[in-house]
CSV table of C-alpha atoms in Angstrom, one decimal:
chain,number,residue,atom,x,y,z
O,1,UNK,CA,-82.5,109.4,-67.5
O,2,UNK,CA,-85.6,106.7,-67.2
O,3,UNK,CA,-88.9,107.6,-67.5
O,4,UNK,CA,-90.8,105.0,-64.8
O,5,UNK,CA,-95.0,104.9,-64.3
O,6,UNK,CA,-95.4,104.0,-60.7
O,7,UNK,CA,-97.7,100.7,-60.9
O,8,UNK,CA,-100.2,102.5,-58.6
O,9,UNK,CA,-100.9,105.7,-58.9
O,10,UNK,CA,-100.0,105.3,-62.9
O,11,UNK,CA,-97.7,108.3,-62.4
O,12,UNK,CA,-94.7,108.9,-64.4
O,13,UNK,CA,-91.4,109.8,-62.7
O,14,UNK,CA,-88.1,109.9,-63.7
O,15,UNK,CA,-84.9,108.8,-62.0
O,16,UNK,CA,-81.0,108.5,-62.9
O,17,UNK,CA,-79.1,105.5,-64.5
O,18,UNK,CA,-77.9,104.5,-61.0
O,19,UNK,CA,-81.0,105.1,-59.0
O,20,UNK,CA,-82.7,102.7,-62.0
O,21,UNK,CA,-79.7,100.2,-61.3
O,22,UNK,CA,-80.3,100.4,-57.5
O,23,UNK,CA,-84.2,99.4,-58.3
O,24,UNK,CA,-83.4,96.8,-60.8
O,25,UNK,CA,-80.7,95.3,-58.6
O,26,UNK,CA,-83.2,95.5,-55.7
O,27,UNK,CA,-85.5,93.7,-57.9
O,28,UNK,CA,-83.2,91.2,-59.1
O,29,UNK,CA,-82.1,90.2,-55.0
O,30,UNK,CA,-85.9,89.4,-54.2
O,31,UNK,CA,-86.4,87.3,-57.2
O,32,UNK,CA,-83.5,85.6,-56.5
O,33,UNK,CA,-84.2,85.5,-52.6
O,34,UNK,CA,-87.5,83.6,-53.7
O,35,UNK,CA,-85.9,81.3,-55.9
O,36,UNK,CA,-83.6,80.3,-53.0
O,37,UNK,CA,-86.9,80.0,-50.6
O,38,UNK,CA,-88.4,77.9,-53.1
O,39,UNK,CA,-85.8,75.7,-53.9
O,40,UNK,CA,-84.6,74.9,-50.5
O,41,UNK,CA,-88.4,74.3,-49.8
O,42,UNK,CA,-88.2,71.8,-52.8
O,43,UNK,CA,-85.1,70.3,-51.2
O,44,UNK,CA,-86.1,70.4,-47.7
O,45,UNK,CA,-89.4,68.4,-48.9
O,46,UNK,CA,-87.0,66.2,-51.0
O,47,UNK,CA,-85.3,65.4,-47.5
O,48,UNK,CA,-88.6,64.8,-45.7
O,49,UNK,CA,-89.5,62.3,-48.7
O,50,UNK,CA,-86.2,60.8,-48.9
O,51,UNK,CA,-86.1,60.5,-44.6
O,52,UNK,CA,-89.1,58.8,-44.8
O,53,UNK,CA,-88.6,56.4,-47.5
O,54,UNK,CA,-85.2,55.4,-45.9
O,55,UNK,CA,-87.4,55.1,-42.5
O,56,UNK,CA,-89.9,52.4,-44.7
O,57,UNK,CA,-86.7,50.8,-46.0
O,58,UNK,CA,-85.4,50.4,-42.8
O,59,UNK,CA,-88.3,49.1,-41.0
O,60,UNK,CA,-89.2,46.7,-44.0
O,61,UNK,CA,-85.6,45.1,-43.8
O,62,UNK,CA,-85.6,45.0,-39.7
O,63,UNK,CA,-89.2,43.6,-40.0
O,64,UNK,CA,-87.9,41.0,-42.3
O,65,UNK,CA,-85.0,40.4,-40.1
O,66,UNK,CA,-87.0,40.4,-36.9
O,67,UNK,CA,-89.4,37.7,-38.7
O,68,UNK,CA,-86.4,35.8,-39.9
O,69,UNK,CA,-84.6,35.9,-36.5
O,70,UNK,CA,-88.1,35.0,-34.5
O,71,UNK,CA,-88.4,31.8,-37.0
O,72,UNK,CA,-84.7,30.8,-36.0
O,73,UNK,CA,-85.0,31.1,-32.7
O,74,UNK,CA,-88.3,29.2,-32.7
O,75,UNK,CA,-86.4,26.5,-34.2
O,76,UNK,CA,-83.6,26.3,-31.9
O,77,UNK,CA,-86.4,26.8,-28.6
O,78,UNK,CA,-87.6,23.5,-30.3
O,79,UNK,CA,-84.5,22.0,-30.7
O,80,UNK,CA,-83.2,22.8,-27.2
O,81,UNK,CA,-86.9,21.2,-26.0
O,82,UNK,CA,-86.0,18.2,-28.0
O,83,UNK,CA,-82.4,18.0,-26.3
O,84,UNK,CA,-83.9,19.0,-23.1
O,85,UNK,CA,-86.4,16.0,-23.1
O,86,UNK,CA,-83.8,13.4,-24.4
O,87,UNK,CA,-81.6,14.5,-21.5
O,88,UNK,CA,-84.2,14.0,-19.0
O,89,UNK,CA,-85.1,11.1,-20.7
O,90,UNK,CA,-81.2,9.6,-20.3
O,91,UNK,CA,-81.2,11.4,-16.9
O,92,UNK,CA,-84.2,9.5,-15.7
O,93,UNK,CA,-82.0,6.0,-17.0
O,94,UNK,CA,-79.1,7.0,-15.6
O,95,UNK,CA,-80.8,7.1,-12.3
O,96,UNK,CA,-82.2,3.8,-12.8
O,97,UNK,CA,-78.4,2.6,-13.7
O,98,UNK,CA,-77.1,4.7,-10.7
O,99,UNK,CA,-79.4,2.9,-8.4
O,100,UNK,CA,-78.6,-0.7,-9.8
O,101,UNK,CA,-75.1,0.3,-9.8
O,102,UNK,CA,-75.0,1.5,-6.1
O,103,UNK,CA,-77.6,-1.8,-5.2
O,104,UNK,CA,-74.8,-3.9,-6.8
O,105,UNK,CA,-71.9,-2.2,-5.2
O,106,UNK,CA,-73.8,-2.7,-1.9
O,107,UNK,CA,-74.2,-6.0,-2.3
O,108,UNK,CA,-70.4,-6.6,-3.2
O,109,UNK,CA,-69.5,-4.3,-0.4
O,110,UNK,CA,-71.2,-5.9,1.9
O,111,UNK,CA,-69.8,-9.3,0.5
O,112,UNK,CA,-66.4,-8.2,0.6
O,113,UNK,CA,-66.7,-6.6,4.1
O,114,UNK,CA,-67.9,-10.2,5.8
O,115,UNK,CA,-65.0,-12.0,3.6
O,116,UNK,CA,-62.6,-9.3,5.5
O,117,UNK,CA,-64.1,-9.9,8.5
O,118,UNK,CA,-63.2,-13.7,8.3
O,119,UNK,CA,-60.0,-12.9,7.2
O,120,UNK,CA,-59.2,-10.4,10.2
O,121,UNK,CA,-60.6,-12.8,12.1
O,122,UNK,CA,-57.8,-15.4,10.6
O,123,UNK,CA,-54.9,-13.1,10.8
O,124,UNK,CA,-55.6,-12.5,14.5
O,125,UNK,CA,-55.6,-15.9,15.3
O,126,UNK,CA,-52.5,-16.2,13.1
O,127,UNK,CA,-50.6,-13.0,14.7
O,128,UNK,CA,-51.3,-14.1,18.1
O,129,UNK,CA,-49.9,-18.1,17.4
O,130,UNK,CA,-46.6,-15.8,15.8
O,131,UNK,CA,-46.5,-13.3,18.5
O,132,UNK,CA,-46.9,-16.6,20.7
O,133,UNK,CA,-44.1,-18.1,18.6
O,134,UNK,CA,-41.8,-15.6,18.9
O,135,UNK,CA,-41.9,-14.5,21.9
O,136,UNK,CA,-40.9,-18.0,22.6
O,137,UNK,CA,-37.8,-18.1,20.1
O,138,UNK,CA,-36.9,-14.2,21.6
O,139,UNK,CA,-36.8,-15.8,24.9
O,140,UNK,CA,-34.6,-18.4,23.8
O,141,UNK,CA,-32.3,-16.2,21.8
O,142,UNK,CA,-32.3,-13.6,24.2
O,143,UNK,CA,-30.9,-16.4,26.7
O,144,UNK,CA,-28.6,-17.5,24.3
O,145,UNK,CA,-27.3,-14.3,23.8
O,146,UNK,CA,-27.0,-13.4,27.7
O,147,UNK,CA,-24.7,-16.4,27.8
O,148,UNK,CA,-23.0,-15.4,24.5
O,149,UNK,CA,-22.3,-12.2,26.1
O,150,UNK,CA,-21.1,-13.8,29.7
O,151,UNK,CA,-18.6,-16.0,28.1
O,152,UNK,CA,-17.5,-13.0,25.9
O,153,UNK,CA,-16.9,-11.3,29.5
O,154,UNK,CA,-15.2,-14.0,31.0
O,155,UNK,CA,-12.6,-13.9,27.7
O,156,UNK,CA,-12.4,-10.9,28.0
O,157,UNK,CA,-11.3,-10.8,31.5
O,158,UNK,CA,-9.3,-14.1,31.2
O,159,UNK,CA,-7.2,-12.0,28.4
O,160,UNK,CA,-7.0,-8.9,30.5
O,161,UNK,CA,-6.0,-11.3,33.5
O,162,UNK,CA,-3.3,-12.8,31.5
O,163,UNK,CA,-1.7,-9.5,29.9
O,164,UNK,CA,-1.6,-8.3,34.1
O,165,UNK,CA,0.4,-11.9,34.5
O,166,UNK,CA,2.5,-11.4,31.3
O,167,UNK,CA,5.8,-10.0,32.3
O,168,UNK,CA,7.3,-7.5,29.2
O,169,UNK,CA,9.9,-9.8,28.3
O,170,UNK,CA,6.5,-12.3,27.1
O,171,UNK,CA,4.6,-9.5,25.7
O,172,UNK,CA,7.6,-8.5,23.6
O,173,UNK,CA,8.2,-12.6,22.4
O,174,UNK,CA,4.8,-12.8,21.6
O,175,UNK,CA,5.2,-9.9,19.1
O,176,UNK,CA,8.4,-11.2,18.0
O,177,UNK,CA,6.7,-14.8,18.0
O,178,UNK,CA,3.5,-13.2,15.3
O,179,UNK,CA,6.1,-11.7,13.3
O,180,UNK,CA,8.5,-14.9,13.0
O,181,UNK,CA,5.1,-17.0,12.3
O,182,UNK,CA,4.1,-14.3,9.3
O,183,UNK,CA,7.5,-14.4,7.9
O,184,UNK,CA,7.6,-18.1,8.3
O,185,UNK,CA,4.4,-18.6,6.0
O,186,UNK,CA,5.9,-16.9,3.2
O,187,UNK,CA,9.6,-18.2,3.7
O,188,UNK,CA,9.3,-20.9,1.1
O,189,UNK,CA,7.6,-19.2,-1.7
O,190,UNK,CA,8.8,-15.5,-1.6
O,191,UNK,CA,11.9,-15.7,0.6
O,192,UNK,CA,13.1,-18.7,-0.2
O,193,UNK,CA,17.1,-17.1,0.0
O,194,UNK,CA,16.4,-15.1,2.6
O,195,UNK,CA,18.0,-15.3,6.4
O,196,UNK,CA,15.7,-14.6,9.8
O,197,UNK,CA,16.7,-14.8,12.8
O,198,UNK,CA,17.2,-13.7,16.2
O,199,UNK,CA,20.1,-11.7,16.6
O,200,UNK,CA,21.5,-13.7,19.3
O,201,UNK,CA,25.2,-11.6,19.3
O,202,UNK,CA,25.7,-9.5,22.4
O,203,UNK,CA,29.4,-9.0,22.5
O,204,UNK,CA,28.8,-5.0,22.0
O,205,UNK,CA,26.5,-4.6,25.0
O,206,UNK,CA,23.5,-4.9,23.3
O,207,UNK,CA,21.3,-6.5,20.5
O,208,UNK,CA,18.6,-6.2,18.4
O,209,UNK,CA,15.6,-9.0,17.9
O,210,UNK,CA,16.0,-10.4,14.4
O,211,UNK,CA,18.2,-10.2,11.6
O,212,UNK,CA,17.3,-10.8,8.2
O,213,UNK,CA,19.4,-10.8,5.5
O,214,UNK,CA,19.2,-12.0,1.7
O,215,UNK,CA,21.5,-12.9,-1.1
O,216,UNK,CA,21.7,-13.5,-4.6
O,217,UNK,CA,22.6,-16.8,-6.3
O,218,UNK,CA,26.3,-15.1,-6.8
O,219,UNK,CA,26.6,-14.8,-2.9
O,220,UNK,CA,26.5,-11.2,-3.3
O,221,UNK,CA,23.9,-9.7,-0.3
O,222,UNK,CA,20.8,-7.7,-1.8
O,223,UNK,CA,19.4,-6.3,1.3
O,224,UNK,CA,19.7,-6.7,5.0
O,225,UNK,CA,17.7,-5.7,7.9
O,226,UNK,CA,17.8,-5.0,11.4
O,227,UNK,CA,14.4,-5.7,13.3
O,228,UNK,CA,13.1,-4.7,17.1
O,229,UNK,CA,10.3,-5.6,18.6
O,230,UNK,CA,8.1,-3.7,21.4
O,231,UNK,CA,4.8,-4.0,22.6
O,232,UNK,CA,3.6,-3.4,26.4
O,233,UNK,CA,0.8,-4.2,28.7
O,234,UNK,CA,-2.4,-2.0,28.6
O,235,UNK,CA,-1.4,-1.9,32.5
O,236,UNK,CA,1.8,-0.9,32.4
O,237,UNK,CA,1.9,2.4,34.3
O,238,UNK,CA,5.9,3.6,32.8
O,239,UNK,CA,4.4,4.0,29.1
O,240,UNK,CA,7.3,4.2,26.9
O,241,UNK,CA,7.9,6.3,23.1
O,242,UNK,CA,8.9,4.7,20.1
O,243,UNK,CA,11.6,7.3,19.9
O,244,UNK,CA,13.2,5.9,22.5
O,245,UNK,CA,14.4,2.7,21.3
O,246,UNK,CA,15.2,4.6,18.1
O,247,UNK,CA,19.3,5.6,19.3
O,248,UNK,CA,20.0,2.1,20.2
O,249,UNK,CA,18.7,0.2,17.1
O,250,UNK,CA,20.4,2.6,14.9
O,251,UNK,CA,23.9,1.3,17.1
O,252,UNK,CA,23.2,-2.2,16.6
O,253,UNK,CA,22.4,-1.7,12.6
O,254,UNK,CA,25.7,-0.5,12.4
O,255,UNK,CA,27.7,-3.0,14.6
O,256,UNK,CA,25.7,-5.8,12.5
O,257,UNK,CA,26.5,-4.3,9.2
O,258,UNK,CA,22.7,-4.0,8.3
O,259,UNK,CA,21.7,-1.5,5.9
O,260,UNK,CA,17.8,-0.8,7.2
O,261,UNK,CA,16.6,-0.7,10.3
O,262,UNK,CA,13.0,-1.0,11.4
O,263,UNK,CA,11.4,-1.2,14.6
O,264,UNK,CA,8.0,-2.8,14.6
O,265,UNK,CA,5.9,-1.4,17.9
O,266,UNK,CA,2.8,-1.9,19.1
O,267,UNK,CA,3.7,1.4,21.7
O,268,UNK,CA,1.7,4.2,21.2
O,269,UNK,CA,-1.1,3.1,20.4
O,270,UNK,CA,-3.1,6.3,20.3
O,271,UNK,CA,-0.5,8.3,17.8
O,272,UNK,CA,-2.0,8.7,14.2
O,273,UNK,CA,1.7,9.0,12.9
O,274,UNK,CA,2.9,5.4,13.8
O,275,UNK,CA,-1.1,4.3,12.8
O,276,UNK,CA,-1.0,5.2,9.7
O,277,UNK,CA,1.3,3.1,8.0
O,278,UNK,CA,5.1,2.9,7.4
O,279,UNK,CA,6.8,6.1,9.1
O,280,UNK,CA,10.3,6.8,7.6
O,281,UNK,CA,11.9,8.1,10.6
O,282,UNK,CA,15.1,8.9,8.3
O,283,UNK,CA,15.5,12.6,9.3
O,284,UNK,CA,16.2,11.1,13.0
O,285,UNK,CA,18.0,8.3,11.8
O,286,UNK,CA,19.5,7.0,8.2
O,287,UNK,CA,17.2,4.3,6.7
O,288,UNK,CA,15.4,3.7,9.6
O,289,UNK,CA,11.5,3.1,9.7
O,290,UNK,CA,8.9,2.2,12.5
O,291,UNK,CA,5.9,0.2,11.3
O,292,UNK,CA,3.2,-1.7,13.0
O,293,UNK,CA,3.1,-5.6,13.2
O,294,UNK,CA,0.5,-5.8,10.1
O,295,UNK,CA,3.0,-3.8,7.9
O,296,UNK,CA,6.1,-6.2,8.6
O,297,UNK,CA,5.8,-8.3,5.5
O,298,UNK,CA,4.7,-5.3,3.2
O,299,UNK,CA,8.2,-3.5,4.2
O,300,UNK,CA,10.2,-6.3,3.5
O,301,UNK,CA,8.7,-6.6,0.3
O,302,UNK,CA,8.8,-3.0,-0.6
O,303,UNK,CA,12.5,-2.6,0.2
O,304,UNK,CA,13.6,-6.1,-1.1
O,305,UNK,CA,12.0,-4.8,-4.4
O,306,UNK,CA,13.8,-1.8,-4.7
O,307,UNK,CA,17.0,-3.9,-3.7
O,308,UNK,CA,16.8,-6.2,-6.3
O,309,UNK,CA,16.0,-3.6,-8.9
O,310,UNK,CA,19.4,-1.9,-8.0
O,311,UNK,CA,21.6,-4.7,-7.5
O,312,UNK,CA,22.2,-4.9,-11.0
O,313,UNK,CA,23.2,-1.4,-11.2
O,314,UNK,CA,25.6,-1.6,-8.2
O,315,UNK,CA,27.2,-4.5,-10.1
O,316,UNK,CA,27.7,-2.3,-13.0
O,317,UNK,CA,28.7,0.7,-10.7
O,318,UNK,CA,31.4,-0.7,-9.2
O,319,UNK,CA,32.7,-2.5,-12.1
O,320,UNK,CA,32.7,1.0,-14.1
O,321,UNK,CA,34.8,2.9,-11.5
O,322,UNK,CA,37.2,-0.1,-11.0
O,323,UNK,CA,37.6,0.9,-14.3
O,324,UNK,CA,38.4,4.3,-13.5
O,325,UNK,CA,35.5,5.3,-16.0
O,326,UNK,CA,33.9,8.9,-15.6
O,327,UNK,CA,30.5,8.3,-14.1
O,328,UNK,CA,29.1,11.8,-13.3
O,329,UNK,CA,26.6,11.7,-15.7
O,330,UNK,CA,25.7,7.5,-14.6
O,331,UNK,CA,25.7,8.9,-10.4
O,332,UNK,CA,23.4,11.6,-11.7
O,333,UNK,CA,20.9,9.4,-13.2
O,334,UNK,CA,21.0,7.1,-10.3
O,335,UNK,CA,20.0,9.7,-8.1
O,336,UNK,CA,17.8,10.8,-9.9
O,337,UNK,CA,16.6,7.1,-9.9
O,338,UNK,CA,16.6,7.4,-6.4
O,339,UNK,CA,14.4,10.6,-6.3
O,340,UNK,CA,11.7,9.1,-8.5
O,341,UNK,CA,11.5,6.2,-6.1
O,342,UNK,CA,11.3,8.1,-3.3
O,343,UNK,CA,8.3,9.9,-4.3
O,344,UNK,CA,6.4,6.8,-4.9
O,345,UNK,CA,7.4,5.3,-1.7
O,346,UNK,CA,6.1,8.7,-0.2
O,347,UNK,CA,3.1,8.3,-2.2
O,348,UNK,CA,2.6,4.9,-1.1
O,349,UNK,CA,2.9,5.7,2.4
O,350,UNK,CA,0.4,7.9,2.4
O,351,UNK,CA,-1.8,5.9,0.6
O,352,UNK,CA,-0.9,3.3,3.5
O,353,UNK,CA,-2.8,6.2,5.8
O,354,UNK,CA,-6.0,6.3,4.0
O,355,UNK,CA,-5.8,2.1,4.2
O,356,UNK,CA,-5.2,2.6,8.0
O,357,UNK,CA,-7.7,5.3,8.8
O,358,UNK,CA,-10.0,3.1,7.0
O,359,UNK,CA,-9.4,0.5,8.6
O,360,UNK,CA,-10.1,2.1,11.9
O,361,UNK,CA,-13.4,3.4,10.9
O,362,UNK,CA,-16.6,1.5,10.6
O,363,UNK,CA,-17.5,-1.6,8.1
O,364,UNK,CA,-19.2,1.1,5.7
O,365,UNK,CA,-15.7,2.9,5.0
O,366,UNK,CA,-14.3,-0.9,4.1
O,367,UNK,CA,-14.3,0.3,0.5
O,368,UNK,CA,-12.3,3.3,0.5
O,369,UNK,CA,-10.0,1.1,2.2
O,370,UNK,CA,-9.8,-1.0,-0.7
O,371,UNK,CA,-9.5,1.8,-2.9
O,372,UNK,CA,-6.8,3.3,-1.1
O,373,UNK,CA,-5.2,0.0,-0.7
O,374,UNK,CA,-5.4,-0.4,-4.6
O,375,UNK,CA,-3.7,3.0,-5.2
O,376,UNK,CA,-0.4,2.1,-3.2
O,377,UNK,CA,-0.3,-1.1,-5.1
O,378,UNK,CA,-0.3,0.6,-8.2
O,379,UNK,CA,2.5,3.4,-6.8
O,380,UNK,CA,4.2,0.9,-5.9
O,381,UNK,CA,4.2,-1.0,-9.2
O,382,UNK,CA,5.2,2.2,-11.3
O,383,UNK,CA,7.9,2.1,-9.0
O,384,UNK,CA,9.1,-1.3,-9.8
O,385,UNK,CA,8.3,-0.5,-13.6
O,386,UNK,CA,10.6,2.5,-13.5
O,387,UNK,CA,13.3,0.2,-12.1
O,388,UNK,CA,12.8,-2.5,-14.7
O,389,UNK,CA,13.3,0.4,-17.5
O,390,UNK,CA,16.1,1.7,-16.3
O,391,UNK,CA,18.8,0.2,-17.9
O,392,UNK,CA,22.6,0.5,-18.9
O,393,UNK,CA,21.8,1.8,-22.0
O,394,UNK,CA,19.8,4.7,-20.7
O,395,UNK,CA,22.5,5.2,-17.8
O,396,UNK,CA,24.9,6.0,-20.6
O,397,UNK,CA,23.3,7.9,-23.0
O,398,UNK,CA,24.8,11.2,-22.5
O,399,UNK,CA,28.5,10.0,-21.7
O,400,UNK,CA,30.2,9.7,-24.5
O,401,UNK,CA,33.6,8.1,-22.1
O,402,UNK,CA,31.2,5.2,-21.2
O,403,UNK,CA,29.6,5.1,-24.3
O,404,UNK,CA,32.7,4.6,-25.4
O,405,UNK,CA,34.0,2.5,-23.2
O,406,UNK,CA,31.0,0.3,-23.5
O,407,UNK,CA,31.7,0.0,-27.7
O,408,UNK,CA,34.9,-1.4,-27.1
O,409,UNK,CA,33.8,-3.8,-24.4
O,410,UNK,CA,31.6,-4.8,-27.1
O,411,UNK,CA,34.1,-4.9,-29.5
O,412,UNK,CA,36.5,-7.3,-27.5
């Protein structure tokens, strides 16, 4: 037990251990309740102190700043002022330059406009003496061309007069004539052994036109050739097919002995077949080809070529089976000789076709022409190059019997 004197009425009481540690505790809490009050009081006026000196800090820095911002920008308003009166000043002499300028380019406007004016005033004069001039020279050309055109008229209708006159017997000599001239200019420099003439031998019933034949400097023929010739009047009213002389000059080829037979036509004169070129009309007939008039040297040539490439080979052909040498393998390679020449004659006749369609078109298609024209040249001389390297030698390779027979040839 605690004795306690109350602090007012000096009165002594006494009260239990835990009563005395419920006042002391009591006690303590308001002490310490005040110290709390008093300190955050302390720190509250701490805040206030520190708030404001922050606040001075502040406003001193953004005072300084705002004095130091305030000088700068009184320095650049008195720099722009400066930049601003230099540019009026240059402003002001630009528009003093600008006027000059634009008096000066008046003045040489104005200069340059009356020197144009005299100078239209020339070139009118001078286009009216041309347009004066050459409506004279039209005039005169124009007359000279009326007349040009009347006496091209008059040909014209003198020719078309004469074919009406010409019978068909002198339209088809006048062919035959053209192609006896063309044959004639070459004669002495590429057919200088060569026969043409007009087959003149009717015993059978019937003839062709020319004959032409060739041999070598043996006497031994390389090539021979049946010709017919047939053109017709743009007025004849019977118009006659190319495939109806076709029968007949296959039966005088074989009554002459010839071994071609071509018939060079100016009939049908609208069919792209026979315009094209040389037309091997061989599944009708055997070796047997219709050409127009311009092709009747170039198939002379081409088949003369290709008979004196072989003639050597028929020489040794005949000589080999006189022998009564085996030749299978020899015939094979011949043929197939044969096959490879064939292609680039059907190559070069259609190469022929491009020439002629070419030809037919307008001056701008002149050099696919050539082109085309260049192409069955060069067909034509792998051709003869596969002729020229065909040789015995070749022929032989695979037959040992000729082979053979050749070594002892050799031999002897």
């Amino acid at each position: 037990m605690k004795e306690i004197i109350c602090p007012n009425c000096k009165t002594p009481f006494t009260i239990d251990e835990s009563s005395y540690a419920d006042i002391t505790k009591q006690i303590r809490n308001h002490l310490f309740e005040e110290e709390i009050q008093k300190r955050l009081s302390i720190a509250e006026k701490e805040k206030e102190d520190a708030i404001k000196l922050a606040e001075a800090t502040v406003k001193n820095a953004l005072q300084e700043d705002l004095i130091k911002k305030e000088k700068e920008l009184f320095e650049k308003i008195n720099q722009k002022d400066a930049e601003i009166l230099k540019i009026k000043s240059q402003l002001e002499n630009a528009e003093i330059q600008k006027k000059l300028s634009i008096n000066e380019a008046i003045q040489k406007i104005e200069k340059e406009r009356d020197t144009l004016a005299n100078e239209v005033k020339t070139k009118e004069l001078e286009k009216k003496n041309i347009e004066s001039t050459l409506k004279q020279q039209f005039a005169s050309e124009l007359q000279n061309k009326d007349a040009i055109i009347k006496f091209k008229d008059d040909e014209i209708e003198r020719v078309r007069d004469l074919k009406q006159k010409m019978s068909t017997k002198m339209l088809g000599e006048t062919l035959e004539q053209h192609c006896e001239l063309e044959f004639n200019k070459l004669r002495s420099t590429a057919f200088q052994r060569a026969y043409f003439e007009k087959d003149n031998d009717a015993k059978s019933g019937s003839k062709g036109d020319y004959i032409y034949r060739e041999k070598d400097g043996f006497g031994n023929e390389i090539i021979s050739i049946m010709f017919e010739m047939k053109n017709e009047s743009e007025t004849t009213a019977t118009k006659k097919k190319n495939e109806d002389f076709l029968k007949e000059l296959d039966k005088d080829r074989t009554e002459k002995k010839c071994e071609y037979a071509i018939l060079v036509s100016m009939l049908e004169s609208d069919n792209e077949l026979y315009n094209t070129g040389i037309v091997d009309m061989s599944h009708r007939f055997p070796k047997m080809f219709v050409v127009r008039p311009q092709f009747f040297i170039q198939i002379i040539t081409l088949l003369r070529n290709a008979a004196l490439n072989a003639m050597q080979y028929k020489a040794e052909l005949s000589m080999m089976r006189s022998q009564n040498i085996d030749i299978t393998n020899f015939e094979d390679k011949m043929n197939k000789f044969k096959d490879g020449f064939s292609k680039n004659y059907e190559l070069a006749s259609r190469r022929f076709k491009e020439a002629i369609d070419g030809i037919d078109k307008t001056i701008k298609e002149l050099e696919k022409t050539k082109a085309a024209l260049l192409s069955s040249e060069n067909n034509l001389r792998l051709a003869n190059e596969k002729t020229e390297e065909l040789t015995i030698k070749k022929l032989t390779n695979n037959n040992p019997t000729m082979k053979a027979r050749f070594d002892e040839l050799s031999k002897e």
